[in-house]
Short mmCIF file of C-alpha atoms and ligand atoms in Angstrom, two decimals:
data_model
loop_
_atom_site.label_atom_id
_atom_site.label_comp_id
_atom_site.label_asym_id
_atom_site.label_seq_id
_atom_site.Cartn_x
_atom_site.Cartn_y
_atom_site.Cartn_z
CA PRO K 1 19.72 -20.25 4.84
CA LYS K 2 15.78 -20.18 4.09
CA ILE K 3 13.55 -17.02 4.28
CA LEU K 4 9.65 -16.89 4.89
CA THR K 5 7.55 -14.05 3.54
CA VAL K 6 4.64 -13.61 5.15
CA VAL K 7 1.93 -12.06 2.42
CA GLY K 8 -1.52 -10.85 4.02
CA THR K 9 -3.68 -8.05 1.73
CA ARG K 10 -2.96 -6.87 -1.99
CA PRO K 11 -0.79 -3.67 -0.95
CA GLU K 12 1.69 -6.68 0.55
CA ALA K 13 1.62 -8.78 -2.10
CA ILE K 14 2.50 -5.17 -4.70
CA LYS K 15 4.88 -3.77 -2.11
CA LEU K 16 6.58 -7.99 -1.58
CA PHE K 17 6.71 -8.81 -4.31
CA PRO K 18 9.66 -7.46 -6.46
CA LEU K 19 11.36 -8.60 -3.06
CA ILE K 20 10.52 -12.31 -3.65
CA HIS K 21 11.47 -12.29 -8.11
CA ALA K 22 15.27 -10.59 -6.15
CA LEU K 23 15.09 -13.43 -3.82
CA ARG K 24 15.00 -16.34 -6.67
CA ALA K 25 17.04 -13.88 -9.06
CA ASP K 26 19.49 -13.87 -6.82
CA GLY K 27 19.84 -17.72 -5.60
CA ARG K 28 21.57 -17.61 -2.44
CA LEU K 29 18.77 -18.01 -0.12
CA ALA K 30 15.84 -20.19 -0.35
CA ALA K 31 12.33 -17.90 -0.70
CA ARG K 32 8.48 -19.69 0.55
CA VAL K 33 6.20 -17.68 0.91
CA CYS K 34 3.08 -17.61 3.18
CA ALA K 35 0.09 -16.43 1.88
CA THR K 36 -2.23 -15.39 4.99
CA GLY K 37 -5.69 -14.66 2.83
CA GLN K 38 -6.15 -11.26 4.74
CA HIS K 39 -7.83 -9.50 1.37
CA ALA K 40 -8.57 -13.34 -0.25
CA GLY K 41 -9.10 -12.44 -3.53
CA MET K 42 -6.70 -8.95 -4.35
CA LEU K 43 -4.06 -11.19 -2.84
CA ALA K 44 -3.97 -14.11 -5.18
CA ASP K 45 -4.44 -11.58 -8.17
CA VAL K 46 -1.50 -9.48 -7.40
CA LEU K 47 0.24 -13.14 -6.83
CA ALA K 48 -0.61 -15.07 -10.22
CA LEU K 49 0.22 -11.79 -12.07
CA ALA K 50 4.06 -11.38 -10.77
CA GLY K 51 4.05 -15.72 -10.67
CA ILE K 52 4.04 -16.71 -7.92
CA THR K 53 2.83 -19.75 -6.54
CA PRO K 54 2.65 -19.70 -1.95
CA ASP K 55 4.10 -22.33 -0.54
CA HIS K 56 1.44 -21.81 2.50
CA ASP K 57 -1.91 -20.17 1.91
CA LEU K 58 -4.28 -19.67 4.73
CA GLY K 59 -7.59 -18.75 3.78
CA LEU K 60 -7.68 -17.54 7.22
CA MET K 61 -10.80 -14.30 5.75
CA CYS K 62 -14.49 -14.96 6.46
CA ALA K 63 -17.44 -12.21 6.61
CA GLY K 64 -17.93 -9.86 9.85
CA GLN K 65 -14.58 -11.35 11.35
CA SER K 66 -13.44 -9.53 14.85
CA LEU K 67 -9.83 -8.13 14.66
CA ASP K 68 -9.56 -10.65 17.42
CA ARG K 69 -10.19 -13.47 15.32
CA LEU K 70 -8.53 -12.36 12.67
CA THR K 71 -5.32 -11.92 15.15
CA ALA K 72 -6.32 -14.84 16.80
CA ARG K 73 -5.95 -17.72 13.83
CA LEU K 74 -2.92 -15.83 12.31
CA ILE K 75 -1.18 -16.60 14.95
CA GLU K 76 -1.86 -19.37 15.40
CA ALA K 77 -2.33 -20.93 11.51
CA ILE K 78 1.55 -18.63 10.85
CA GLY K 79 3.33 -20.32 13.74
CA GLU K 80 1.89 -23.67 13.03
CA VAL K 81 3.63 -23.09 8.95
CA LEU K 82 6.88 -22.13 10.75
CA ASP K 83 6.95 -25.10 13.32
CA ARG K 84 6.66 -27.11 9.86
CA GLU K 85 9.08 -24.60 7.78
CA ARG K 86 12.06 -23.84 10.62
CA PRO K 87 13.06 -21.05 8.16
CA ASP K 88 16.06 -18.63 9.48
CA VAL K 89 14.21 -15.49 9.18
CA VAL K 90 11.31 -14.02 8.59
CA ILE K 91 10.64 -11.52 6.33
CA VAL K 92 7.24 -8.80 6.87
CA GLN K 93 5.74 -6.50 5.25
CA GLY K 94 4.54 -2.55 6.31
CA ASP K 95 1.43 -2.75 9.45
CA THR K 96 -1.19 -4.80 8.66
CA THR K 97 -2.51 -7.67 11.01
CA SER K 98 -0.87 -10.06 8.77
CA ALA K 99 2.61 -8.53 9.12
CA PHE K 100 1.75 -8.25 13.42
CA ALA K 101 0.63 -11.62 14.17
CA GLY K 102 3.55 -12.59 11.34
CA ALA K 103 6.48 -11.12 13.52
CA LEU K 104 5.34 -12.33 16.65
CA ALA K 105 4.65 -15.57 15.84
CA ALA K 106 8.15 -15.47 14.99
CA HIS K 107 9.33 -14.00 17.66
CA TYR K 108 7.76 -16.37 19.87
CA ARG K 109 10.22 -19.19 18.51
CA GLN K 110 13.18 -17.07 18.55
CA ILE K 111 13.27 -16.66 14.63
CA PRO K 112 14.60 -13.66 13.39
CA VAL K 113 12.56 -11.42 11.24
CA ALA K 114 13.07 -8.74 8.69
CA HIS K 115 10.81 -6.19 8.24
CA VAL K 116 10.68 -4.10 5.00
CA GLU K 117 8.89 -0.57 4.72
CA ALA K 118 9.82 -0.36 8.53
CA GLY K 119 10.50 3.72 10.88
CA LEU K 120 7.11 4.67 9.23
CA ARG K 121 5.35 6.76 12.50
CA SER K 122 2.05 9.08 12.51
CA GLY K 123 3.27 10.48 15.63
CA ASN K 124 -0.14 9.70 17.19
CA MET K 125 -1.03 6.33 18.72
CA HIS K 126 -4.28 6.56 17.59
CA HIS K 127 -4.21 7.44 13.83
CA PRO K 128 -4.39 5.82 11.91
CA TRP K 129 -5.85 2.49 13.72
CA PRO K 130 -5.18 -0.16 14.48
CA GLU K 131 -1.82 0.78 11.62
CA GLU K 132 0.54 2.59 14.24
CA PHE K 133 0.23 -0.01 16.62
CA ASN K 134 1.06 -2.65 14.15
CA ARG K 135 4.27 -1.56 13.33
CA LYS K 136 5.68 -0.17 16.72
CA ALA K 137 5.07 -3.82 17.85
CA ILE K 138 6.72 -5.49 14.89
CA ALA K 139 9.63 -2.37 15.10
CA ALA K 140 10.05 -4.10 18.82
CA VAL K 141 10.88 -7.79 17.61
CA ALA K 142 12.75 -6.94 14.20
CA ASP K 143 15.93 -7.70 13.80
CA TRP K 144 16.62 -5.85 10.02
CA HIS K 145 14.21 -2.62 9.91
CA PHE K 146 14.16 -2.22 5.88
CA ALA K 147 13.71 1.48 6.05
CA PRO K 148 12.49 3.56 2.92
CA THR K 149 13.34 6.93 3.59
CA ASP K 150 16.11 8.75 5.76
CA ALA K 151 13.04 9.87 7.47
CA ALA K 152 11.56 6.62 8.52
CA ARG K 153 15.40 5.35 9.51
CA ASP K 154 15.47 8.30 11.79
CA ALA K 155 12.01 7.80 13.16
CA LEU K 156 13.59 4.17 14.39
CA LEU K 157 16.71 5.99 15.44
CA ALA K 158 14.74 7.95 17.88
CA GLU K 159 13.36 5.02 19.75
CA ASN K 160 16.25 3.82 19.87
CA VAL K 161 16.28 1.10 17.85
CA ARG K 162 19.79 -0.53 17.18
CA ARG K 163 22.25 1.64 14.75
CA GLN K 164 23.22 -1.62 12.31
CA SER K 165 20.16 -3.15 12.30
CA VAL K 166 18.21 -0.24 10.22
CA HIS K 167 19.57 0.02 6.59
CA VAL K 168 17.82 2.44 4.29
CA THR K 169 16.73 0.81 1.21
CA GLY K 170 14.05 2.98 -0.75
CA ASN K 171 10.44 2.03 -0.92
CA THR K 172 9.91 -2.09 -3.04
CA VAL K 173 6.47 -0.37 -4.56
CA ILE K 174 9.02 1.37 -6.94
CA ASP K 175 10.46 -1.86 -8.08
CA ALA K 176 6.63 -2.68 -8.28
CA LEU K 177 5.27 0.30 -10.36
CA LEU K 178 8.10 0.08 -12.30
CA TRP K 179 8.42 -4.06 -13.58
CA MET K 180 4.00 -2.98 -13.73
CA ARG K 181 4.83 -0.56 -16.54
CA ALA K 182 8.13 -2.40 -18.15
CA ARG K 183 5.53 -4.94 -18.66
CA LEU K 184 2.22 -2.90 -19.75
CA ALA K 185 4.85 -1.56 -22.10
CA ARG K 186 4.90 -4.56 -23.58
CA GLN K 187 1.20 -6.70 -22.82
CA PRO K 188 -1.11 -4.02 -23.05
CA SER K 189 -4.30 -5.52 -23.34
CA LEU K 190 -3.19 -6.46 -19.58
CA ALA K 191 -4.82 -2.85 -18.97
CA GLU K 192 -7.76 -3.83 -21.06
CA ARG K 193 -10.31 -2.44 -17.87
CA MET K 194 -7.92 0.67 -17.95
CA SER K 195 -8.74 0.73 -21.77
CA ALA K 196 -12.74 0.69 -21.77
CA ILE K 197 -12.90 2.63 -18.68
CA GLU K 198 -11.07 5.23 -20.69
CA GLN K 199 -13.70 5.70 -23.72
CA ALA K 200 -16.34 6.10 -21.16
CA CYS K 201 -14.63 9.59 -19.78
CA HIS K 202 -14.75 11.29 -23.20
CA GLY K 203 -11.68 12.91 -23.39
CA ARG K 204 -12.08 14.64 -19.84
CA ARG K 205 -9.36 14.76 -17.40
CA ILE K 206 -9.41 11.88 -14.86
CA ILE K 207 -9.48 12.20 -10.89
CA ALA K 208 -8.72 8.36 -9.59
CA VAL K 209 -10.28 8.27 -6.26
CA THR K 210 -9.58 5.31 -3.30
CA CYS K 211 -10.93 5.22 -0.05
CA HIS K 212 -11.46 2.24 2.60
CA ARG K 213 -9.24 3.07 5.78
CA ARG K 214 -11.08 1.94 9.09
CA GLU K 215 -9.79 5.91 10.33
CA ASN K 216 -12.29 6.91 7.90
CA LEU K 217 -15.49 4.91 8.44
CA ASP K 218 -16.44 7.07 11.35
CA GLY K 219 -18.21 10.05 8.80
CA GLY K 220 -15.17 11.02 7.13
CA VAL K 221 -17.00 9.04 4.09
CA GLU K 222 -19.89 10.61 3.72
CA ARG K 223 -17.90 13.88 4.10
CA ILE K 224 -15.29 12.69 0.53
CA ALA K 225 -18.82 11.00 -1.21
CA ALA K 226 -20.70 14.76 -1.08
CA ALA K 227 -17.71 16.67 -2.31
CA LEU K 228 -17.22 13.83 -5.49
CA ALA K 229 -20.88 14.51 -6.20
CA GLU K 230 -19.88 18.70 -5.80
CA LEU K 231 -16.75 17.74 -8.38
CA ALA K 232 -18.92 15.41 -10.81
CA SER K 233 -21.22 18.04 -11.64
CA ARG K 234 -17.93 19.92 -13.63
CA ASN K 235 -18.50 19.85 -16.95
CA ASP K 236 -14.35 18.63 -17.50
CA VAL K 237 -13.35 15.26 -15.34
CA ALA K 238 -14.44 12.12 -14.74
CA ILE K 239 -14.22 9.91 -11.48
CA VAL K 240 -12.72 6.92 -10.73
CA LEU K 241 -12.83 4.81 -8.61
CA PRO K 242 -12.23 1.45 -7.60
CA LEU K 243 -14.64 0.36 -4.75
CA HIS K 244 -12.69 -1.21 -1.28
CA PRO K 245 -14.59 -4.67 -0.96
CA ASN K 246 -14.86 -3.23 2.51
CA PRO K 247 -19.18 -3.26 2.66
CA SER K 248 -20.11 0.49 4.18
CA VAL K 249 -17.56 2.02 2.33
CA ARG K 250 -19.28 0.70 -0.83
CA SER K 251 -22.57 1.14 0.19
CA SER K 252 -21.64 4.80 1.15
CA PHE K 253 -20.15 6.18 -2.12
CA LEU K 254 -23.03 3.56 -3.99
CA ASP K 255 -25.56 6.21 -1.83
CA ALA K 256 -24.15 9.35 -2.66
CA LEU K 257 -22.48 9.06 -6.37
CA SER K 258 -24.30 6.02 -8.50
CA CYS K 259 -26.50 7.14 -10.47
CA ARG K 260 -23.52 10.71 -11.27
CA ASP K 261 -22.64 11.35 -14.90
CA GLN K 262 -18.94 10.91 -15.38
CA VAL K 263 -18.58 9.27 -11.81
CA HIS K 264 -17.48 5.57 -12.52
CA LEU K 265 -17.94 3.58 -9.71
CA VAL K 266 -16.31 0.20 -10.48
CA GLU K 267 -14.96 -2.89 -8.52
CA PRO K 268 -11.27 -3.06 -7.42
CA LEU K 269 -8.75 -2.70 -10.23
CA GLY K 270 -6.24 -5.60 -11.43
CA TYR K 271 -2.84 -3.44 -10.20
CA PRO K 272 -2.06 -2.98 -14.11
CA ASP K 273 -5.73 -1.65 -14.83
CA PHE K 274 -4.71 1.20 -11.30
CA VAL K 275 -1.18 1.60 -12.39
CA ARG K 276 -2.70 2.51 -15.69
CA LEU K 277 -5.70 4.90 -14.02
CA LEU K 278 -3.02 6.34 -11.60
CA ASP K 279 -0.74 7.60 -14.56
CA CYS K 280 -3.12 8.16 -17.11
CA ALA K 281 -4.59 10.51 -13.92
CA HIS K 282 -4.74 14.32 -14.15
CA LEU K 283 -4.65 13.81 -10.39
CA ALA K 284 -5.59 11.33 -7.62
CA LEU K 285 -7.56 11.81 -4.33
CA THR K 286 -6.41 9.31 -1.47
CA ASP K 287 -6.66 8.28 1.91
CA SER K 288 -4.52 5.11 0.77
CA GLY K 289 -0.69 4.31 1.51
CA GLY K 290 0.56 2.93 -1.92
CA VAL K 291 -1.04 5.22 -4.04
CA GLN K 292 1.31 8.57 -1.81
CA GLU K 293 3.85 6.68 -2.95
CA GLU K 294 3.24 5.59 -6.69
CA ALA K 295 1.13 8.66 -8.29
CA PRO K 296 4.61 10.51 -7.66
CA ALA K 297 7.00 8.10 -9.95
CA LEU K 298 4.09 8.56 -12.67
CA GLY K 299 3.61 12.40 -12.10
CA THR K 300 0.47 12.23 -10.84
CA PRO K 301 -0.59 14.80 -7.56
CA VAL K 302 -2.29 14.23 -4.87
CA LEU K 303 -4.53 14.80 -1.85
CA VAL K 304 -4.73 13.07 0.77
CA MET K 305 -8.24 12.55 2.47
CA ARG K 306 -6.50 11.48 6.08
CA GLU K 307 -5.97 14.39 8.85
CA THR K 308 -2.31 12.81 9.76
CA THR K 309 -0.13 11.03 7.39
CA GLU K 310 3.06 8.78 8.31
CA ARG K 311 4.48 9.55 5.06
CA LEU K 312 5.58 12.94 5.44
CA GLU K 313 8.24 13.08 2.71
CA GLY K 314 5.43 13.48 -0.07
CA ILE K 315 4.62 16.60 1.63
CA ALA K 316 7.78 17.64 1.69
CA ALA K 317 9.32 17.30 -1.23
CA GLY K 318 5.67 18.85 -2.56
CA THR K 319 4.04 15.58 -4.55
CA ALA K 320 1.09 15.50 -2.00
CA ARG K 321 -0.69 17.45 -0.20
CA LEU K 322 -3.04 16.96 2.60
CA VAL K 323 -6.30 18.43 2.64
CA GLY K 324 -8.12 16.70 5.84
CA THR K 325 -11.67 15.41 5.18
CA ASP K 326 -13.43 18.19 5.02
CA SER K 327 -15.49 18.37 1.99
CA ASP K 328 -15.22 21.46 0.87
CA ARG K 329 -11.69 22.31 0.85
CA ILE K 330 -11.44 18.45 -0.52
CA VAL K 331 -13.17 20.31 -2.85
CA ALA K 332 -11.60 23.94 -3.23
CA GLU K 333 -7.84 21.76 -3.54
CA THR K 334 -8.79 19.65 -5.82
CA ALA K 335 -10.56 23.14 -8.15
CA ARG K 336 -7.24 24.44 -7.76
CA LEU K 337 -5.27 21.51 -9.36
CA LEU K 338 -7.66 21.75 -12.00
CA ASP K 339 -7.76 25.36 -12.96
CA ASP K 340 -4.24 26.72 -12.11
CA PRO K 341 -2.10 24.60 -14.06
CA VAL K 342 0.80 26.17 -12.78
CA ALA K 343 -0.23 24.21 -9.34
CA HIS K 344 -0.62 20.92 -10.99
CA ALA K 345 2.96 21.38 -12.76
CA THR K 346 4.60 22.11 -9.51
CA MET K 347 3.43 19.66 -7.76
CA ALA K 348 3.68 17.03 -10.81
CA GLN K 349 7.44 17.66 -11.33
CA ALA K 350 8.33 17.31 -7.43
CA HIS K 351 10.63 15.09 -6.96
CA ASN K 352 9.70 11.58 -5.90
CA PRO K 353 11.53 10.86 -2.50
CA TYR K 354 10.29 6.70 -1.89
CA GLY K 355 12.58 5.09 -3.71
CA ASP K 356 14.47 4.11 -7.44
CA GLY K 357 13.14 0.61 -8.05
CA ARG K 358 16.04 -1.06 -6.65
CA ALA K 359 14.98 -1.82 -3.16
CA SER K 360 14.68 -4.82 -3.56
CA GLY K 361 18.21 -5.88 -4.50
CA ARG K 362 19.76 -3.95 -1.12
CA ILE K 363 17.20 -5.45 0.92
CA VAL K 364 19.21 -9.00 -0.63
CA ASP K 365 22.26 -8.53 -0.61
CA VAL K 366 21.80 -7.00 3.53
CA LEU K 367 19.95 -10.35 4.14
CA ALA K 368 22.59 -12.20 2.50
CA ALA K 369 26.04 -11.08 3.69
CA ALA K 370 24.73 -11.35 7.63
CA LEU K 371 22.93 -15.60 6.77
CA ILE K 372 26.01 -16.63 4.75
CA ALA K 373 29.19 -17.17 6.07
N1 UDP R 1 -4.54 -1.04 -5.74
C1 UDP R 1 -5.23 -1.75 -7.03
N2 UDP R 1 -5.89 -2.01 -7.18
C2 UDP R 1 -7.53 -0.67 -7.08
C3 UDP R 1 -7.00 0.70 -5.89
C4 UDP R 1 -5.13 0.03 -5.19
O1 UDP R 1 -4.49 -2.25 -7.01
O2 UDP R 1 -7.79 -0.80 -7.63
C5 UDP R 1 -2.88 -0.88 -5.45
C6 UDP R 1 -2.32 0.32 -5.45
O3 UDP R 1 -1.92 0.00 -6.86
C7 UDP R 1 -1.57 0.44 -4.30
C8 UDP R 1 -2.50 -0.71 -3.45
O4 UDP R 1 -3.37 -1.37 -4.44
O5 UDP R 1 0.09 -0.13 -4.48
C9 UDP R 1 -3.04 0.09 -2.42
O6 UDP R 1 -3.42 -0.47 -1.93
P1 UDP R 1 -4.52 0.00 -0.33
O7 UDP R 1 -4.79 1.55 -0.97
O8 UDP R 1 -5.77 -1.13 -0.35
O9 UDP R 1 -4.02 -0.03 0.91
P2 UDP R 1 -2.62 0.93 1.32
O10 UDP R 1 -1.53 1.49 0.95
O11 UDP R 1 -3.97 1.89 2.40
O12 UDP R 1 -2.16 -0.28 3.20
#
C-alpha cells in the first residue's frame, strides 16, 4: 500500500518528518511526500535537515497571493499529483490551507484521508481564523483522526465522529523535538547561530518571542511590540524574536523595536537553533501553536498572546497561561515569571500533556493494521 503525505508549511514539516521517518523505518507501507511550498524556504530547510527529499515539489507560494488563489491552486495541483500517484491514503496534518486542500482533493477522488493532530478546537469558528474552519473541514472528510490528547478525542466524539476512527497518539511535535535534541547533543554546531545570539545576550535571562498569526494582525502585533519595548527597559533580560516572514508582522516589530538594546530581532531560526533558543530561554511569549506544545517538554513556561487557544491541555496542566494581547497584562505576567521564582518553578515543572515522543510509531501501526489485510 502507498501513503502520500502532504506538507505545506514549516510547522507541518516539523510535525510530519518523524512520521515519514517512522513509515520508512517500518517499511510495510510505501511513503511518498508532496511538498506544496506554502512556506517555501522554511519548509525545504526542515525537510533537508530531516533527510527527506519530496517526491513532488509544487512551489505554490508567491508574494501577495490571496487566500482564494492559494487555495484554488493547491486543490488543483495536489489533485494532479493524486491522479498520478494513486495513493491508498493521503496524510495531512493540522489546520493549514495546504492540509485542507490536500484533504479535499483526496476526498474528491474518494481516497481515504488520515488527519494528524485531529480534534483541536478553540470552540469559536472565527478564532483562530482561518485555521478553525480548516480543522473542522478536514475532520468532515477524514477516515482516521489521530488525536494528540484525550481532550482532542473528546472534541471529535462530541461532533459525532465515529469512535473507531479516532486514535489518541500524542503529538508528533514531541517526537520531532526529542529527535532534534538528541541530534543537537551529538552535533552542537547545528545551533551555531544561537550560540552567537546567546553571547550577545551577555548572560541576561532570555525571553523567546514568536508572533505571526493572522488573528493578531489587527492591532495585536502593535500591542505586543509595545509590551516588549517596556520589558526591554529592564536590565536583567534579553529578548530574542525570530521574525516571521509575513511583511506586516516584520515591519511592526522593526518599527517599534529596532533601536532597543537587548532586543534581538533575528531572521527565522532553523529548527536546531530554535530548539536551543526554547531550551535556554527563561520563558516564551508566543502566539504559535507548536511552541505551546514544545516549550513544556523543555521545561520552559509559556505565556500565550492570544484571546483563545485550542491547546487548553497546557493551560489546565499549568505549563502555559493565556494572557491575550493587552500590553500591560503581557508586561505584568512576564514580570511575575521573572521576579517570582516559585511561580516560575511551578510552571517549569508542570507535566507536559502533549505526548511522550512515540506518536509516529502509533500512527504507523494503526495505518498498517488497516491497510495490510
Ligand atoms: N520555529 C522554528 N524557527 C523559528 C520559529 C519557530 O523552527 O524561528 C518552529 C517551532 O519550533 C515550532 C514551529 O516552528 O515547531 C512553529 O511554527 P509557527 O509558529 O510558524 O506555526 P504554528 O505552530 O502556530 O502553526
